[in-house]
Amino acid sequence: FDFDGSGSPCGLDAGTLWMATEGLGVLKSSDLAGSWTGFNSGLAPSNRNVSAIAHTPQAAAFPLFIGLADGPGFFKYDAGAGAWVSLNPIPSTTTRTVRIGMPPNHGAAYPKVFVGATDGLYLLDHAANGGLGSWSLETLPGTGAVTAIAFHPGFDGCANQAMFAARFGSGVYRRVKTGPNPPCDNWAWVPVNTGLDSPYVTALSPAPDFSTSGVLVAATFDPTSSTAGGVYHSGNGGQNWTKVNGTGNTSLEDIHVRSLVMTSPAAGLTRTLVGTHKKRAFFSDNPTTQVWTESDGFESGPSEVYAVALSPVPKNTLCPPVSGGPVADVFVSGPEGVFWSNDSGESYRPLNRWALPAGVCPPLVRALYAFVNPNDCPVTKSLSGEAGVATPVLLAGTDGAGIWFRC
């Protein structure tokens, strides 16, 4: 699940939201998930269990990538053909995609994507072999699926290759420099798990000012314990971790965390948002104080939060948020569909209108994606009611029913 809502006065009116699902493939919405349309041209019904989705950092430029939940298949969207194109599959018949990591400098000069799979971390050069791609396996230590990928803001693929990856059951690893540059290959993966009492990491998120602060947060979902795990904070780039679940009425009530992200919804504020297994969503404006607040608006669901996505562009403060809090758009997905917050995760409202045949149940939503593409939809009215601006386009991937979009 991902979103880029730049391009309008309120920061959400020219974006696209995609959702990867198990069963319905990819769904796309152009009106902040008000409705969804299948986005599955080129995908056979057998290729519609989509486990991961990601887009290039350049919002108006394709490609968009998806990986499958039940095999090594990997696809790139060809905007010219208007269809998904099958790339060379991950070179392992027993693997499947778990995460897609898009480097911040991705483009023609660096057409590479990191793919976390059940058996390791792969690097895809999707421009190689006539556009069918070539794969290489990273020498990432440990065992278990690669469940999280995060990049240093200055990552360039050569002089700066600093990044993080997590393996479920083995913990967190950082790519560090081991020799002079050039050459570009003097980098190696090292474990950074001091203070991390659960190795079952599900998410990693550097702070927006990571380059200067070294702040990184991690989330875990420990299937072996009801007391270990939760959210961890590091102020030195992962060298040391401190558990920040809190206690009492201001604690993180559910330490089985599925998703986590950090954002800066207002000047001087860095907010951590988490989605949990049974207690829905929480936020904290300073995890080191171990004070967490449960988000409002989930009276009817979701019972758990699978994914969290942000608009990377701050909204204009003239556009009022729901509850008067700091202004930033957040989307979450779960078994009950998609929910939207325009107050930095303090409160949510449901956004579910599925164009489904009679008798077909709403899809299970595992991931969402959004970016700015004003050409996708006509100029109409945004969800918040602003007239004369392009509505956002959203994509969703589903369990077995393909890719859907709304415009």
Tab-separated table of C-alpha atoms in Angstrom:
chain	number	residue	atom	x	y	z
A	1	PHE	CA	0.000	0.000	0.000
A	2	ASP	CA	1.522	3.320	-1.005
A	3	PHE	CA	0.433	6.866	-1.803
A	4	ASP	CA	1.869	10.060	-3.275
A	5	GLY	CA	-0.584	12.922	-2.969
A	6	SER	CA	1.403	15.867	-4.318
A	7	GLY	CA	0.249	18.163	-7.076
A	8	SER	CA	-2.686	19.960	-5.485
A	9	PRO	CA	-3.381	22.609	-2.848
A	10	CYS	CA	-4.449	19.975	-0.331
A	11	GLY	CA	-1.787	17.443	-1.156
A	12	LEU	CA	-4.122	14.583	-2.055
A	13	ASP	CA	-6.013	15.538	-5.181
A	14	ALA	CA	-3.662	14.432	-7.969
A	15	GLY	CA	-2.465	11.143	-6.552
A	16	THR	CA	-2.914	7.509	-7.370
A	17	LEU	CA	-3.530	4.754	-4.839
A	18	TRP	CA	-2.843	1.107	-5.651
A	19	MET	CA	-3.715	-1.902	-3.581
A	20	ALA	CA	-2.167	-5.355	-3.875
A	21	THR	CA	-4.546	-8.073	-2.785
A	22	GLU	CA	-4.811	-11.813	-2.512
A	23	GLY	CA	-7.413	-12.953	-4.998
A	24	LEU	CA	-8.342	-9.800	-6.933
A	25	GLY	CA	-4.848	-8.841	-8.097
A	26	VAL	CA	-4.217	-5.085	-8.181
A	27	LEU	CA	-6.910	-2.492	-7.574
A	28	LYS	CA	-6.625	1.171	-8.524
A	29	SER	CA	-8.540	4.168	-7.205
A	30	SER	CA	-8.559	7.763	-8.385
A	31	ASP	CA	-10.690	9.186	-5.599
A	32	LEU	CA	-8.974	8.232	-2.359
A	33	ALA	CA	-10.438	4.727	-2.351
A	34	GLY	CA	-13.974	5.977	-2.769
A	35	SER	CA	-14.249	3.298	-5.441
A	36	TRP	CA	-11.949	0.716	-7.023
A	37	THR	CA	-11.409	-0.752	-10.488
A	38	GLY	CA	-9.494	-3.851	-11.504
A	39	PHE	CA	-6.039	-3.126	-12.968
A	40	ASN	CA	-5.161	-6.563	-14.297
A	41	SER	CA	-4.599	-6.370	-18.048
A	42	GLY	CA	-1.864	-8.882	-18.819
A	43	LEU	CA	-2.374	-10.847	-15.607
A	44	ALA	CA	-3.882	-14.308	-15.870
A	45	PRO	CA	-6.335	-15.299	-13.122
A	46	SER	CA	-3.597	-17.559	-11.734
A	47	ASN	CA	-1.331	-14.506	-11.289
A	48	ARG	CA	-3.633	-12.452	-9.088
A	49	ASN	CA	-2.360	-13.252	-5.620
A	50	VAL	CA	-0.249	-10.110	-5.320
A	51	SER	CA	1.955	-9.833	-2.249
A	52	ALA	CA	3.923	-6.633	-2.942
A	53	ILE	CA	3.645	-3.508	-5.079
A	54	ALA	CA	5.943	-0.520	-5.629
A	55	HIS	CA	6.409	2.400	-7.985
A	56	THR	CA	9.389	4.443	-9.118
A	57	PRO	CA	10.097	7.582	-7.046
A	58	GLN	CA	9.363	9.714	-10.110
A	59	ALA	CA	5.618	9.917	-9.686
A	60	ALA	CA	4.525	10.520	-13.277
A	61	ALA	CA	6.882	7.914	-14.747
A	62	PHE	CA	6.267	4.206	-14.884
A	63	PRO	CA	7.128	1.382	-14.285
A	64	LEU	CA	5.095	-0.021	-11.466
A	65	PHE	CA	6.161	-3.421	-10.105
A	66	ILE	CA	4.324	-6.307	-8.465
A	67	GLY	CA	5.446	-9.623	-7.013
A	68	LEU	CA	3.333	-12.717	-6.485
A	69	ALA	CA	2.429	-14.428	-3.229
A	70	ASP	CA	2.479	-17.964	-4.607
A	71	GLY	CA	5.612	-18.195	-6.746
A	72	PRO	CA	8.658	-16.422	-8.237
A	73	GLY	CA	6.637	-14.402	-10.761
A	74	PHE	CA	7.445	-10.690	-11.050
A	75	PHE	CA	5.749	-8.109	-13.290
A	76	LYS	CA	6.336	-4.582	-14.571
A	77	TYR	CA	3.564	-2.348	-15.845
A	78	ASP	CA	4.066	-1.094	-19.421
A	79	ALA	CA	2.173	2.188	-19.688
A	80	GLY	CA	2.503	2.227	-23.479
A	81	ALA	CA	0.914	-1.193	-23.835
A	82	GLY	CA	-1.484	-0.601	-20.976
A	83	ALA	CA	-0.723	-4.018	-19.511
A	84	TRP	CA	1.454	-5.912	-17.071
A	85	VAL	CA	4.552	-7.524	-18.611
A	86	SER	CA	6.094	-10.622	-17.090
A	87	LEU	CA	9.789	-10.181	-16.314
A	88	ASN	CA	12.236	-13.013	-15.878
A	89	PRO	CA	11.113	-14.657	-12.617
A	90	ILE	CA	13.140	-14.618	-9.421
A	91	PRO	CA	15.758	-17.382	-9.948
A	92	SER	CA	14.296	-19.715	-7.352
A	93	THR	CA	11.300	-21.930	-7.992
A	94	THR	CA	10.447	-22.160	-4.301
A	95	THR	CA	10.429	-18.449	-3.444
A	96	ARG	CA	7.841	-15.696	-3.474
A	97	THR	CA	7.959	-11.921	-3.122
A	98	VAL	CA	7.447	-10.409	0.330
A	99	ARG	CA	8.674	-6.803	-0.058
A	100	ILE	CA	9.809	-4.502	-2.869
A	101	GLY	CA	12.353	-1.813	-1.993
A	102	MET	CA	12.605	1.107	-4.425
A	103	PRO	CA	15.902	3.027	-4.106
A	104	PRO	CA	15.412	6.792	-3.765
A	105	ASN	CA	17.553	7.432	-6.866
A	106	HIS	CA	15.792	4.867	-9.054
A	107	GLY	CA	15.748	5.945	-12.690
A	108	ALA	CA	17.418	5.483	-16.056
A	109	ALA	CA	20.880	5.731	-14.488
A	110	TYR	CA	19.998	3.201	-11.765
A	111	PRO	CA	17.209	0.926	-13.048
A	112	LYS	CA	17.424	-1.456	-10.116
A	113	VAL	CA	14.955	-2.666	-7.521
A	114	PHE	CA	15.560	-4.632	-4.326
A	115	VAL	CA	13.155	-7.516	-3.778
A	116	GLY	CA	12.735	-9.223	-0.423
A	117	ALA	CA	11.714	-12.831	-0.899
A	118	THR	CA	11.078	-15.839	1.269
A	119	ASP	CA	14.619	-17.125	0.647
A	120	GLY	CA	16.689	-13.917	0.582
A	121	LEU	CA	17.258	-10.437	-0.823
A	122	TYR	CA	17.484	-10.060	-4.599
A	123	LEU	CA	18.575	-7.158	-6.802
A	124	LEU	CA	16.668	-6.762	-10.064
A	125	ASP	CA	18.107	-4.786	-12.997
A	126	HIS	CA	14.869	-4.461	-14.933
A	127	ALA	CA	16.540	-2.731	-17.918
A	128	ALA	CA	18.764	-5.746	-18.672
A	129	ASN	CA	18.046	-8.539	-21.171
A	130	GLY	CA	15.967	-6.373	-23.444
A	131	GLY	CA	13.784	-5.194	-20.596
A	132	LEU	CA	13.075	-8.663	-19.198
A	133	GLY	CA	15.450	-8.072	-16.305
A	134	SER	CA	18.323	-9.889	-14.629
A	135	TRP	CA	18.609	-10.983	-11.000
A	136	SER	CA	21.424	-11.289	-8.478
A	137	LEU	CA	21.217	-12.600	-4.910
A	138	GLU	CA	22.560	-10.342	-2.168
A	139	THR	CA	24.880	-11.925	0.416
A	140	LEU	CA	22.499	-11.114	3.264
A	141	PRO	CA	23.278	-13.191	6.397
A	142	GLY	CA	20.703	-15.039	8.452
A	143	THR	CA	17.679	-17.072	7.472
A	144	GLY	CA	14.002	-16.373	7.009
A	145	ALA	CA	11.983	-14.203	4.672
A	146	VAL	CA	13.118	-10.631	3.996
A	147	THR	CA	10.253	-8.678	5.528
A	148	ALA	CA	11.587	-5.101	5.496
A	149	ILE	CA	13.823	-2.937	3.291
A	150	ALA	CA	14.819	0.673	4.014
A	151	PHE	CA	17.313	3.076	2.438
A	152	HIS	CA	19.591	5.873	3.586
A	153	PRO	CA	18.173	9.077	2.013
A	154	GLY	CA	21.481	9.565	0.191
A	155	PHE	CA	21.582	6.082	-1.326
A	156	ASP	CA	22.999	6.215	-4.863
A	157	GLY	CA	23.972	2.605	-5.542
A	158	CYS	CA	27.727	3.263	-5.520
A	159	ALA	CA	29.385	5.844	-3.266
A	160	ASN	CA	26.485	5.517	-0.828
A	161	GLN	CA	24.946	2.062	-0.596
A	162	ALA	CA	23.787	2.375	3.017
A	163	MET	CA	20.509	0.552	3.556
A	164	PHE	CA	18.764	-1.847	5.937
A	165	ALA	CA	17.040	-5.186	5.560
A	166	ALA	CA	15.319	-7.483	8.037
A	167	ARG	CA	14.870	-11.242	7.970
A	168	PHE	CA	11.942	-12.687	9.887
A	169	GLY	CA	13.514	-14.628	12.749
A	170	SER	CA	17.056	-13.300	12.267
A	171	GLY	CA	16.724	-9.563	12.916
A	172	VAL	CA	18.076	-6.424	11.249
A	173	TYR	CA	21.095	-5.984	8.969
A	174	ARG	CA	22.796	-2.834	7.729
A	175	ARG	CA	24.889	-2.422	4.608
A	176	VAL	CA	28.130	-0.711	5.610
A	177	LYS	CA	31.187	0.557	3.774
A	178	THR	CA	34.220	-1.731	4.038
A	179	GLY	CA	36.672	0.028	1.715
A	180	PRO	CA	37.252	3.112	-0.432
A	181	ASN	CA	34.948	4.149	-3.271
A	182	PRO	CA	35.427	3.504	-6.090
A	183	PRO	CA	35.031	0.609	-6.571
A	184	CYS	CA	31.359	0.421	-5.799
A	185	ASP	CA	31.439	-3.080	-4.349
A	186	ASN	CA	33.238	-2.360	-1.056
A	187	TRP	CA	30.085	-2.783	0.982
A	188	ALA	CA	28.931	-5.619	3.233
A	189	TRP	CA	25.947	-6.621	5.364
A	190	VAL	CA	26.402	-6.700	9.143
A	191	PRO	CA	23.875	-7.536	11.900
A	192	VAL	CA	22.613	-4.609	14.019
A	193	ASN	CA	20.496	-6.243	16.708
A	194	THR	CA	21.842	-5.045	20.067
A	195	GLY	CA	18.832	-4.449	22.345
A	196	LEU	CA	16.390	-6.109	19.930
A	197	ASP	CA	14.824	-8.853	22.070
A	198	SER	CA	12.721	-10.251	19.222
A	199	PRO	CA	14.225	-11.091	15.816
A	200	TYR	CA	10.833	-11.287	14.083
A	201	VAL	CA	11.007	-7.891	12.360
A	202	THR	CA	8.112	-6.827	10.137
A	203	ALA	CA	8.949	-3.192	9.321
A	204	LEU	CA	11.777	-0.641	9.338
A	205	SER	CA	11.425	3.116	8.906
A	206	PRO	CA	14.193	5.738	9.002
A	207	ALA	CA	13.187	9.135	10.345
A	208	PRO	CA	12.793	11.863	7.701
A	209	ASP	CA	15.983	13.454	9.107
A	210	PHE	CA	17.888	10.151	9.314
A	211	SER	CA	20.955	11.622	7.581
A	212	THR	CA	21.603	13.849	10.589
A	213	SER	CA	19.749	12.155	13.454
A	214	GLY	CA	20.444	8.474	12.783
A	215	VAL	CA	16.930	7.721	14.064
A	216	LEU	CA	15.414	4.447	12.910
A	217	VAL	CA	12.370	2.573	14.203
A	218	ALA	CA	11.587	-1.128	13.868
A	219	ALA	CA	8.483	-3.229	14.445
A	220	THR	CA	8.193	-6.913	15.290
A	221	PHE	CA	5.505	-9.594	15.307
A	222	ASP	CA	6.824	-12.404	17.478
A	223	PRO	CA	4.844	-15.634	16.903
A	224	THR	CA	6.695	-17.359	19.745
A	225	SER	CA	5.866	-14.948	22.565
A	226	SER	CA	3.052	-12.828	23.994
A	227	THR	CA	5.502	-10.514	25.792
A	228	ALA	CA	8.513	-10.075	23.479
A	229	GLY	CA	8.582	-7.598	20.624
A	230	GLY	CA	6.697	-4.455	19.702
A	231	VAL	CA	8.322	-1.196	18.574
A	232	TYR	CA	12.020	-0.361	18.936
A	233	HIS	CA	13.870	2.928	18.576
A	234	SER	CA	17.490	3.515	17.565
A	235	GLY	CA	19.262	6.860	17.665
A	236	ASN	CA	22.510	5.641	16.084
A	237	GLY	CA	21.534	3.996	12.844
A	238	GLY	CA	20.570	0.650	14.323
A	239	GLN	CA	23.706	0.059	16.378
A	240	ASN	CA	21.580	-0.056	19.545
A	241	TRP	CA	17.854	-0.539	20.036
A	242	THR	CA	15.497	0.419	22.873
A	243	LYS	CA	12.020	-1.052	23.246
A	244	VAL	CA	9.453	1.769	23.391
A	245	ASN	CA	6.118	0.025	23.957
A	246	GLY	CA	5.306	2.057	27.087
A	247	THR	CA	3.209	0.979	30.047
A	248	GLY	CA	-0.290	1.537	31.428
A	249	ASN	CA	-2.927	3.615	29.682
A	250	THR	CA	-0.458	5.176	27.240
A	251	SER	CA	1.146	1.932	26.124
A	252	LEU	CA	1.098	0.189	22.775
A	253	GLU	CA	-1.707	-2.220	23.661
A	254	ASP	CA	-0.844	-4.760	20.966
A	255	ILE	CA	2.872	-5.589	20.551
A	256	HIS	CA	2.261	-7.767	17.496
A	257	VAL	CA	2.917	-5.061	14.907
A	258	ARG	CA	2.321	-5.671	11.198
A	259	SER	CA	3.242	-2.266	9.777
A	260	LEU	CA	5.083	0.901	10.789
A	261	VAL	CA	6.137	4.185	9.212
A	262	MET	CA	7.491	7.577	10.317
A	263	THR	CA	6.368	10.916	8.943
A	264	SER	CA	6.703	14.676	9.525
A	265	PRO	CA	3.167	16.052	9.321
A	266	ALA	CA	4.144	19.462	10.706
A	267	ALA	CA	7.265	21.525	11.301
A	268	GLY	CA	9.248	20.117	14.203
A	269	LEU	CA	7.055	17.009	14.505
A	270	THR	CA	8.014	13.431	13.663
A	271	ARG	CA	5.193	10.968	14.126
A	272	THR	CA	5.426	7.172	14.262
A	273	LEU	CA	2.383	5.262	12.994
A	274	VAL	CA	1.852	1.546	13.562
A	275	GLY	CA	-0.741	-1.011	12.509
A	276	THR	CA	-1.217	-3.996	14.785
A	277	HIS	CA	-2.628	-7.516	14.738
A	278	LYS	CA	-5.688	-7.078	16.988
A	279	LYS	CA	-5.795	-3.491	18.305
A	280	ARG	CA	-5.790	-1.598	15.004
A	281	ALA	CA	-3.708	1.606	14.713
A	282	PHE	CA	-1.638	3.713	17.117
A	283	PHE	CA	0.586	6.761	16.838
A	284	SER	CA	3.313	8.426	18.904
A	285	ASP	CA	4.932	11.818	18.436
A	286	ASN	CA	8.045	10.713	20.294
A	287	PRO	CA	8.529	6.966	20.792
A	288	THR	CA	11.346	7.583	23.267
A	289	THR	CA	8.731	8.907	25.726
A	290	GLN	CA	6.859	5.594	25.271
A	291	VAL	CA	3.504	7.378	24.987
A	292	TRP	CA	1.105	5.901	22.407
A	293	THR	CA	-2.414	6.962	21.388
A	294	GLU	CA	-4.953	4.698	19.706
A	295	SER	CA	-6.404	6.166	16.517
A	296	ASP	CA	-10.132	6.908	16.317
A	297	GLY	CA	-12.620	5.834	13.671
A	298	PHE	CA	-12.251	2.053	13.769
A	299	GLU	CA	-15.536	1.218	15.437
A	300	SER	CA	-16.448	-0.911	12.394
A	301	GLY	CA	-12.908	-2.096	11.603
A	302	PRO	CA	-10.341	-2.922	10.567
A	303	SER	CA	-9.755	-5.562	13.219
A	304	GLU	CA	-6.116	-5.567	12.173
A	305	VAL	CA	-3.974	-3.321	9.992
A	306	TYR	CA	-1.877	-4.949	7.274
A	307	ALA	CA	-0.352	-1.878	5.649
A	308	VAL	CA	0.180	1.847	6.195
A	309	ALA	CA	0.911	4.371	3.437
A	310	LEU	CA	1.629	8.094	3.515
A	311	SER	CA	1.483	11.061	1.222
A	312	PRO	CA	5.108	12.269	1.152
A	313	VAL	CA	4.012	15.831	0.415
A	314	PRO	CA	2.699	17.954	3.330
A	315	LYS	CA	-0.791	19.311	2.774
A	316	ASN	CA	-1.566	22.986	2.750
A	317	THR	CA	-2.633	24.053	6.242
A	318	LEU	CA	-5.611	25.882	4.717
A	319	CYS	CA	-7.164	22.477	4.065
A	320	PRO	CA	-8.647	21.542	7.432
A	321	PRO	CA	-7.985	18.075	8.844
A	322	VAL	CA	-10.779	15.985	10.318
A	323	SER	CA	-9.953	16.696	13.966
A	324	GLY	CA	-7.875	19.857	13.757
A	325	GLY	CA	-4.545	18.061	14.274
A	326	PRO	CA	-1.369	18.191	12.197
A	327	VAL	CA	-2.034	17.832	8.489
A	328	ALA	CA	-0.877	14.741	6.601
A	329	ASP	CA	-2.695	12.021	4.666
A	330	VAL	CA	-2.462	8.416	5.860
A	331	PHE	CA	-4.058	5.282	4.416
A	332	VAL	CA	-4.350	1.896	6.121
A	333	SER	CA	-5.666	-1.420	4.856
A	334	GLY	CA	-7.041	-4.486	6.581
A	335	PRO	CA	-9.636	-7.245	6.251
A	336	GLU	CA	-12.436	-4.654	6.086
A	337	GLY	CA	-10.797	-2.662	3.284
A	338	VAL	CA	-9.192	0.773	3.155
A	339	PHE	CA	-9.359	3.636	5.661
A	340	TRP	CA	-8.177	7.230	5.218
A	341	SER	CA	-6.931	9.828	7.699
A	342	ASN	CA	-6.217	13.460	6.827
A	343	ASP	CA	-4.960	14.334	10.322
A	344	SER	CA	-1.751	12.321	10.434
A	345	GLY	CA	-3.334	9.136	11.728
A	346	GLU	CA	-5.349	10.540	14.635
A	347	SER	CA	-8.685	9.468	13.131
A	348	TYR	CA	-9.804	7.432	10.115
A	349	ARG	CA	-12.842	7.040	7.900
A	350	PRO	CA	-13.705	4.024	5.688
A	351	LEU	CA	-13.135	4.277	1.943
A	352	ASN	CA	-14.696	1.208	0.356
A	353	ARG	CA	-16.733	1.047	-2.807
A	354	TRP	CA	-15.871	-2.116	-4.724
A	355	ALA	CA	-17.124	-2.601	-8.294
A	356	LEU	CA	-17.734	-6.312	-7.679
A	357	PRO	CA	-20.232	-8.751	-9.201
A	358	ALA	CA	-23.203	-9.728	-7.075
A	359	GLY	CA	-22.328	-12.318	-4.472
A	360	VAL	CA	-18.572	-11.614	-4.573
A	361	CYS	CA	-17.103	-10.715	-1.182
A	362	PRO	CA	-14.799	-7.693	-0.812
A	363	PRO	CA	-11.140	-8.617	-1.337
A	364	LEU	CA	-8.561	-9.175	1.345
A	365	VAL	CA	-6.296	-6.116	1.131
A	366	ARG	CA	-2.608	-6.800	1.800
A	367	ALA	CA	-0.949	-3.739	0.261
A	368	LEU	CA	-1.749	-0.323	-1.215
A	369	TYR	CA	0.075	2.137	-3.460
A	370	ALA	CA	-0.454	5.750	-4.540
A	371	PHE	CA	1.429	8.363	-6.557
A	372	VAL	CA	0.823	11.571	-8.489
A	373	ASN	CA	-0.407	11.243	-12.045
A	374	PRO	CA	-2.806	14.090	-12.900
A	375	ASN	CA	-3.340	12.680	-16.396
A	376	ASP	CA	-5.037	9.534	-15.080
A	377	CYS	CA	-8.357	11.187	-14.301
A	378	PRO	CA	-10.429	14.198	-15.312
A	379	VAL	CA	-10.608	17.342	-13.233
A	380	THR	CA	-13.566	16.910	-10.896
A	381	LYS	CA	-13.818	17.160	-7.130
A	382	SER	CA	-11.693	15.669	-4.357
A	383	LEU	CA	-12.902	13.531	-1.476
A	384	SER	CA	-12.643	16.565	0.800
A	385	GLY	CA	-14.855	18.580	-1.565
A	386	GLU	CA	-12.334	20.853	-3.303
A	387	ALA	CA	-13.622	21.578	-6.805
A	388	GLY	CA	-11.540	22.061	-9.930
A	389	VAL	CA	-8.705	19.679	-9.078
A	390	ALA	CA	-7.845	16.252	-10.437
A	391	THR	CA	-9.043	13.387	-8.299
A	392	PRO	CA	-6.406	10.933	-7.085
A	393	VAL	CA	-5.998	7.552	-8.730
A	394	LEU	CA	-5.622	4.484	-6.498
A	395	LEU	CA	-4.401	0.953	-7.230
A	396	ALA	CA	-5.089	-2.149	-5.165
A	397	GLY	CA	-3.859	-5.721	-5.413
A	398	THR	CA	-6.134	-8.467	-4.123
A	399	ASP	CA	-6.174	-12.150	-3.219
A	400	GLY	CA	-6.892	-13.894	-6.508
A	401	ALA	CA	-9.195	-11.345	-8.173
A	402	GLY	CA	-6.586	-9.219	-9.888
A	403	ILE	CA	-5.646	-5.557	-9.879
A	404	TRP	CA	-8.285	-2.886	-9.492
A	405	PHE	CA	-8.343	0.879	-9.931
A	406	ARG	CA	-10.748	3.755	-9.618
A	407	CYS	CA	-10.856	6.856	-11.750
